[in-house]
PDB file of C-alpha atoms (C1' of nucleotides) in Angstrom:
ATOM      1  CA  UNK A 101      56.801 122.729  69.961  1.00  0.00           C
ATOM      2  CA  UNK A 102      58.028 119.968  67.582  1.00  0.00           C
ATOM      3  CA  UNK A 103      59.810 116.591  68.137  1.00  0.00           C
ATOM      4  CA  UNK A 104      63.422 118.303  67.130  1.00  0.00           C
ATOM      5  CA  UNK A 105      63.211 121.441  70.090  1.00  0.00           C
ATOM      6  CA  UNK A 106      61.950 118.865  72.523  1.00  0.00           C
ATOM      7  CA  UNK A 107      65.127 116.810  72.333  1.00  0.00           C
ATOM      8  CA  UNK A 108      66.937 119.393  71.692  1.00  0.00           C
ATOM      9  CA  UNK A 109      65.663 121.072  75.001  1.00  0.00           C
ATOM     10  CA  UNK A 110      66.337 117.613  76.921  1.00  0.00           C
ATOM     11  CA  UNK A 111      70.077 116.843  75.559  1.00  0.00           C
ATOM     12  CA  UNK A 112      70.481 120.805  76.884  1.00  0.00           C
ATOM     13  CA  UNK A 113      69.316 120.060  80.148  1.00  0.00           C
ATOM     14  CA  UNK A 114      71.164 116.836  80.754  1.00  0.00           C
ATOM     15  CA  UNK A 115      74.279 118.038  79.342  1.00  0.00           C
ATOM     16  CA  UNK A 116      73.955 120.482  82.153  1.00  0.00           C
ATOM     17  CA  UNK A 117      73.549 118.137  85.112  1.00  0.00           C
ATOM     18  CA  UNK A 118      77.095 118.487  86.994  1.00  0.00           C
ATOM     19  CA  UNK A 119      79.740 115.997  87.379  1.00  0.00           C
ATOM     20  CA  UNK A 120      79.298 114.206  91.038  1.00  0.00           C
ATOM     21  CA  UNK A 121      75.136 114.822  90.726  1.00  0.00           C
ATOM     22  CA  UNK A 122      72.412 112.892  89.460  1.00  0.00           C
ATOM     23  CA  UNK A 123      68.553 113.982  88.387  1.00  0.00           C
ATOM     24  CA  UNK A 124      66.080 111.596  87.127  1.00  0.00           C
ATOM     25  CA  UNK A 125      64.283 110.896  84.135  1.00  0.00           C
ATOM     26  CA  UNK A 126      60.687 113.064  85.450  1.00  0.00           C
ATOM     27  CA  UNK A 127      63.102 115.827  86.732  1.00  0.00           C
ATOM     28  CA  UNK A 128      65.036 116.445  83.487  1.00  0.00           C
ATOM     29  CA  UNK A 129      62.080 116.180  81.872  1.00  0.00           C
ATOM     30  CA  UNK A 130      60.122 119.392  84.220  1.00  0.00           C
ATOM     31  CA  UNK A 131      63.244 121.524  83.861  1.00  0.00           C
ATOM     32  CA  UNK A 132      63.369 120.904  80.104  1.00  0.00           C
ATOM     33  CA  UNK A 133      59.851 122.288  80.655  1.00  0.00           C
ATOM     34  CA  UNK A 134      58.123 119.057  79.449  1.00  0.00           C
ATOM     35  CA  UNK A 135      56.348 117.777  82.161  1.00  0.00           C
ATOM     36  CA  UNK A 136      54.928 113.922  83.101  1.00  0.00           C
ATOM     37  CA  UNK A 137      57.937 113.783  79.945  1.00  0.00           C
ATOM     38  CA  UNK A 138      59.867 111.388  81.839  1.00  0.00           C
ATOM     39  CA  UNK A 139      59.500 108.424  79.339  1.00  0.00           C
ATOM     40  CA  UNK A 140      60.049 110.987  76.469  1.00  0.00           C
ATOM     41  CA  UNK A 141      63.680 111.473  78.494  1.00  0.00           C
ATOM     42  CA  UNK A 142      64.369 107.724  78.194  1.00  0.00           C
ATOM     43  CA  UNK A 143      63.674 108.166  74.777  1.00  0.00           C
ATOM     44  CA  UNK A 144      66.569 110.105  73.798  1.00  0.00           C
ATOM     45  CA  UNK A 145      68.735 108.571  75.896  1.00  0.00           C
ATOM     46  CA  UNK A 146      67.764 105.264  74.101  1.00  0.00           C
ATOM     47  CA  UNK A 147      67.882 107.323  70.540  1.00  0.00           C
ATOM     48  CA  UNK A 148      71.368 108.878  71.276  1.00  0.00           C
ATOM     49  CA  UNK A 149      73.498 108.901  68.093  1.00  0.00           C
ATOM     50  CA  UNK A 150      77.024 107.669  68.182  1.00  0.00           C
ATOM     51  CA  UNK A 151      79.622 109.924  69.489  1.00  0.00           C
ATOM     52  CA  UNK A 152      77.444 111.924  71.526  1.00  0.00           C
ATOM     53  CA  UNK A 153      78.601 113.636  74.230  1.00  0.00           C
ATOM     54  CA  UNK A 154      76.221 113.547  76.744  1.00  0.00           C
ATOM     55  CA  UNK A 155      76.413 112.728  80.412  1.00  0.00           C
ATOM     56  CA  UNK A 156      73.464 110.024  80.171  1.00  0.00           C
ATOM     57  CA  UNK A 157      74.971 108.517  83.470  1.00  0.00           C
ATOM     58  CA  UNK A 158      73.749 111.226  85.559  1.00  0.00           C
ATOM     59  CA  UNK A 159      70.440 110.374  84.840  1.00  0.00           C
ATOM     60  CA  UNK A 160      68.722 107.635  87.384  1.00  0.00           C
ATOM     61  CA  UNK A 161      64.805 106.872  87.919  1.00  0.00           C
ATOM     62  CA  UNK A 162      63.100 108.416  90.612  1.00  0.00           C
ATOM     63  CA  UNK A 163      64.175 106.122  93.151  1.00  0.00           C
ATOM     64  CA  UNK A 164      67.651 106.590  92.373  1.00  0.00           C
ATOM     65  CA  UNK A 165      68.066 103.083  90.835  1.00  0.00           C
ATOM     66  CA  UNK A 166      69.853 102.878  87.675  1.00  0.00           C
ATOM     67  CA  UNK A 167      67.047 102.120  85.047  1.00  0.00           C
ATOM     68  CA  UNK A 168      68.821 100.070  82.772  1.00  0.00           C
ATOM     69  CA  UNK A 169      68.994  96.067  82.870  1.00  0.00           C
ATOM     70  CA  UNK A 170      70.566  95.267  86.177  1.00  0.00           C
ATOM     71  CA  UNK A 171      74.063  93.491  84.962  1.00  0.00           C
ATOM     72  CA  UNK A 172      73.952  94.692  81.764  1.00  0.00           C
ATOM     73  CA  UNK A 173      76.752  95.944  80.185  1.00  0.00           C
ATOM     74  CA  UNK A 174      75.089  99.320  79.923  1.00  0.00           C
ATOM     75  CA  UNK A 175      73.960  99.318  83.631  1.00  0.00           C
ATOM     76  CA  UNK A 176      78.091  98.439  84.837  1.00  0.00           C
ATOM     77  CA  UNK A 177      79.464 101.264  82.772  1.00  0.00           C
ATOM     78  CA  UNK A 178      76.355 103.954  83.841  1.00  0.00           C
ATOM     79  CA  UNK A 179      77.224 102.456  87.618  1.00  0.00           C
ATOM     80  CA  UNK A 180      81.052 102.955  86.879  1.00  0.00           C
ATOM     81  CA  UNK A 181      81.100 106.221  85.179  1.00  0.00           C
ATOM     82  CA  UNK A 182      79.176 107.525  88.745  1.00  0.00           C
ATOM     83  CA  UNK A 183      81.654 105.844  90.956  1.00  0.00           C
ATOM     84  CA  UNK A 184      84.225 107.396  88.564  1.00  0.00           C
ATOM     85  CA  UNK A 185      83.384 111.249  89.700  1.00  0.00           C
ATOM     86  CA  UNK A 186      82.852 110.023  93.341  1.00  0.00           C
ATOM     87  CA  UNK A 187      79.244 109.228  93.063  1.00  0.00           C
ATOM     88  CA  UNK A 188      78.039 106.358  95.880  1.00  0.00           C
ATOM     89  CA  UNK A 189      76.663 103.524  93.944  1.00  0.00           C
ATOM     90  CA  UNK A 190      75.000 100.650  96.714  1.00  0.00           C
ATOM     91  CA  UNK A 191      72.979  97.648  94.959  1.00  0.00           C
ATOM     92  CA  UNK A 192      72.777 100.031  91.854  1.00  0.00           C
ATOM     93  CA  UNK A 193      71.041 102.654  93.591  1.00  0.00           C
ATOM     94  CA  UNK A 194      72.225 106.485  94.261  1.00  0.00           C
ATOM     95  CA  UNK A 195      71.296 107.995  97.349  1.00  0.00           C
ATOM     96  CA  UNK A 196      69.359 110.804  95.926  1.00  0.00           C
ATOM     97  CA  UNK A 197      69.116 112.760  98.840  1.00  0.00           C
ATOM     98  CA  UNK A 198      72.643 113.289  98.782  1.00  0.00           C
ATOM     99  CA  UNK A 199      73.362 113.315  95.255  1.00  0.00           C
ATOM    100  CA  UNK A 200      70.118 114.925  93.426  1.00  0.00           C
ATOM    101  CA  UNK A 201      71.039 117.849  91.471  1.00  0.00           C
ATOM    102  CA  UNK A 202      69.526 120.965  92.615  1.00  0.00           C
ATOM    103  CA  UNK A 203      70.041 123.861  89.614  1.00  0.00           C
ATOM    104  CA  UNK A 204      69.021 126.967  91.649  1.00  0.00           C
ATOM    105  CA  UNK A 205      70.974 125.687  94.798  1.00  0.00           C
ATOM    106  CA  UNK A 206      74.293 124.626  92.731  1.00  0.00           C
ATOM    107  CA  UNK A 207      74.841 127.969  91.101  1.00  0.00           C
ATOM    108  CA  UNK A 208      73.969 130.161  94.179  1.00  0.00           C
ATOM    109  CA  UNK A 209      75.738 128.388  96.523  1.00  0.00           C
ATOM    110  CA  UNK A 210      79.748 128.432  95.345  1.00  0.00           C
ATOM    111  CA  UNK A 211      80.773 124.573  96.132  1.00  0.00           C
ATOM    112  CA  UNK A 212      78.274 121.727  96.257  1.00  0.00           C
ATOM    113  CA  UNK A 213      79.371 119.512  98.990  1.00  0.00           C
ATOM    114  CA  UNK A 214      79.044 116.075  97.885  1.00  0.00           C
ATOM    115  CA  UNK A 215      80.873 114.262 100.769  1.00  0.00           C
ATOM    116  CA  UNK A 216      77.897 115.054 103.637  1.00  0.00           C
ATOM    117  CA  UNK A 217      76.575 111.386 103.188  1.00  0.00           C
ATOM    118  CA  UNK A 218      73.513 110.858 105.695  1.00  0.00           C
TER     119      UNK A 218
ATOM    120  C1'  DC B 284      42.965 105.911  62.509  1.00  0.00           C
ATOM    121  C1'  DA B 285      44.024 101.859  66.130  1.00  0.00           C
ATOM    122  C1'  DT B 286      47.508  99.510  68.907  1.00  0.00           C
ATOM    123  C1'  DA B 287      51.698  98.459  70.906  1.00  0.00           C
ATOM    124  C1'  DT B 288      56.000  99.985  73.296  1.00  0.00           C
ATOM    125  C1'  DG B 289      58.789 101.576  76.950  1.00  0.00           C
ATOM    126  C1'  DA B 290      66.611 103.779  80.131  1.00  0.00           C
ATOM    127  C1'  DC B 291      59.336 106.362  83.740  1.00  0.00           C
ATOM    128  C1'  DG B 292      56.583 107.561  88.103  1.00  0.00           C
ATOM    129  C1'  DA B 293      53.208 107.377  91.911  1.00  0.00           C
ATOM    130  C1'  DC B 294      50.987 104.320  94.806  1.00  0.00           C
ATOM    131  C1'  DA B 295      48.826 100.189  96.959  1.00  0.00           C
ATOM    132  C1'  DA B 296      49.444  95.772  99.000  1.00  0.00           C
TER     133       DA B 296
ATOM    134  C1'  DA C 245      62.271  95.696  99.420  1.00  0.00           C
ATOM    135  C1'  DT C 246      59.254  93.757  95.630  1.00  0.00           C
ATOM    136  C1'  DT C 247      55.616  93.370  92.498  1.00  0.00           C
ATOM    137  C1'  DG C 248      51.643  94.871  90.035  1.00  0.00           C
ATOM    138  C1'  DT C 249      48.411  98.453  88.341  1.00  0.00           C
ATOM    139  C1'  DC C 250      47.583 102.634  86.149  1.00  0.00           C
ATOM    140  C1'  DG C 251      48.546 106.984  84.149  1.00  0.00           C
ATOM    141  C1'  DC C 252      51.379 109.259  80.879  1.00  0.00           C
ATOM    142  C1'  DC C 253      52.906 110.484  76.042  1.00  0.00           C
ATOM    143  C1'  DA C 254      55.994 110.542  71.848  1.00  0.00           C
ATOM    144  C1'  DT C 255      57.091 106.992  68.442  1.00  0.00           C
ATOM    145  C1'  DA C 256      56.688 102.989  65.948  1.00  0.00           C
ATOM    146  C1'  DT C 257      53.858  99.681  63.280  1.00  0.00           C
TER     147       DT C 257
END
DNA sequence: CATATGACGACAA
DNA sequence: ATTGTCGCCATAT
């Protein structure tokens, strides 16, 4: 597989994270079907060109911290964007329990309920 | 070909 | 919760 499929394959699978969910880098990465990938996901994201029109805000490290500089412009508007479609954002961290995306589980089951914080 | 880098991740202390 | 080590792997130099 060359450089060009695998990010194709990994703007694919963000662009289909839904709005009000998060996945991180290492689980984008496995569903793109490229796995210990994650820093190959952060990558792209870094790489994106202009006018893109990716959700890159949906995508959080493992822990569910935002990865990029805390205070950094970058960081406020990924932290903002999340709040925007009613995503919890507490010390810059997601609650990925609640909010992890789960592909099989999101298209079987009709409405994801994001409101059933712990 | 050899090293350095890094929007990462798992784990130990 | 934090910090540091190590493993990982495509790119960059």
């Amino acid at each position: 597989m060359d450089s060009e499929t695998r990010r194709r394959r990994i703007r694919e699978t963000i662009a289909a994270i839904p709005e009000g969910r998060v996945a991180s880098y290492g689980q984008i990465a496995e569903l793109a079907g490229l796995a210990r990938g994650a820093r190959q996901v952060a990558y792209v994201l870094k790489t994106l060109p202009a006018g893109h029109r990716l959700p890159w805000h949906r995508v959080l490290r493992s822990s569910g911290h935002i990865a990029l500089a805390t205070g950094s412009s970058g960081y406020r508007m990924q932290r903002d964007r999340l709040r925007d479609e009613g995503v919890r954002v507490e010390s810059g961290r997601v609650n990925m329990r609640t909010y992890r995306w789960q592909p099989d589980l999101d298209e079987l089951i009709w409405a994801p309920p994001p409101e059933w914080e712990e």
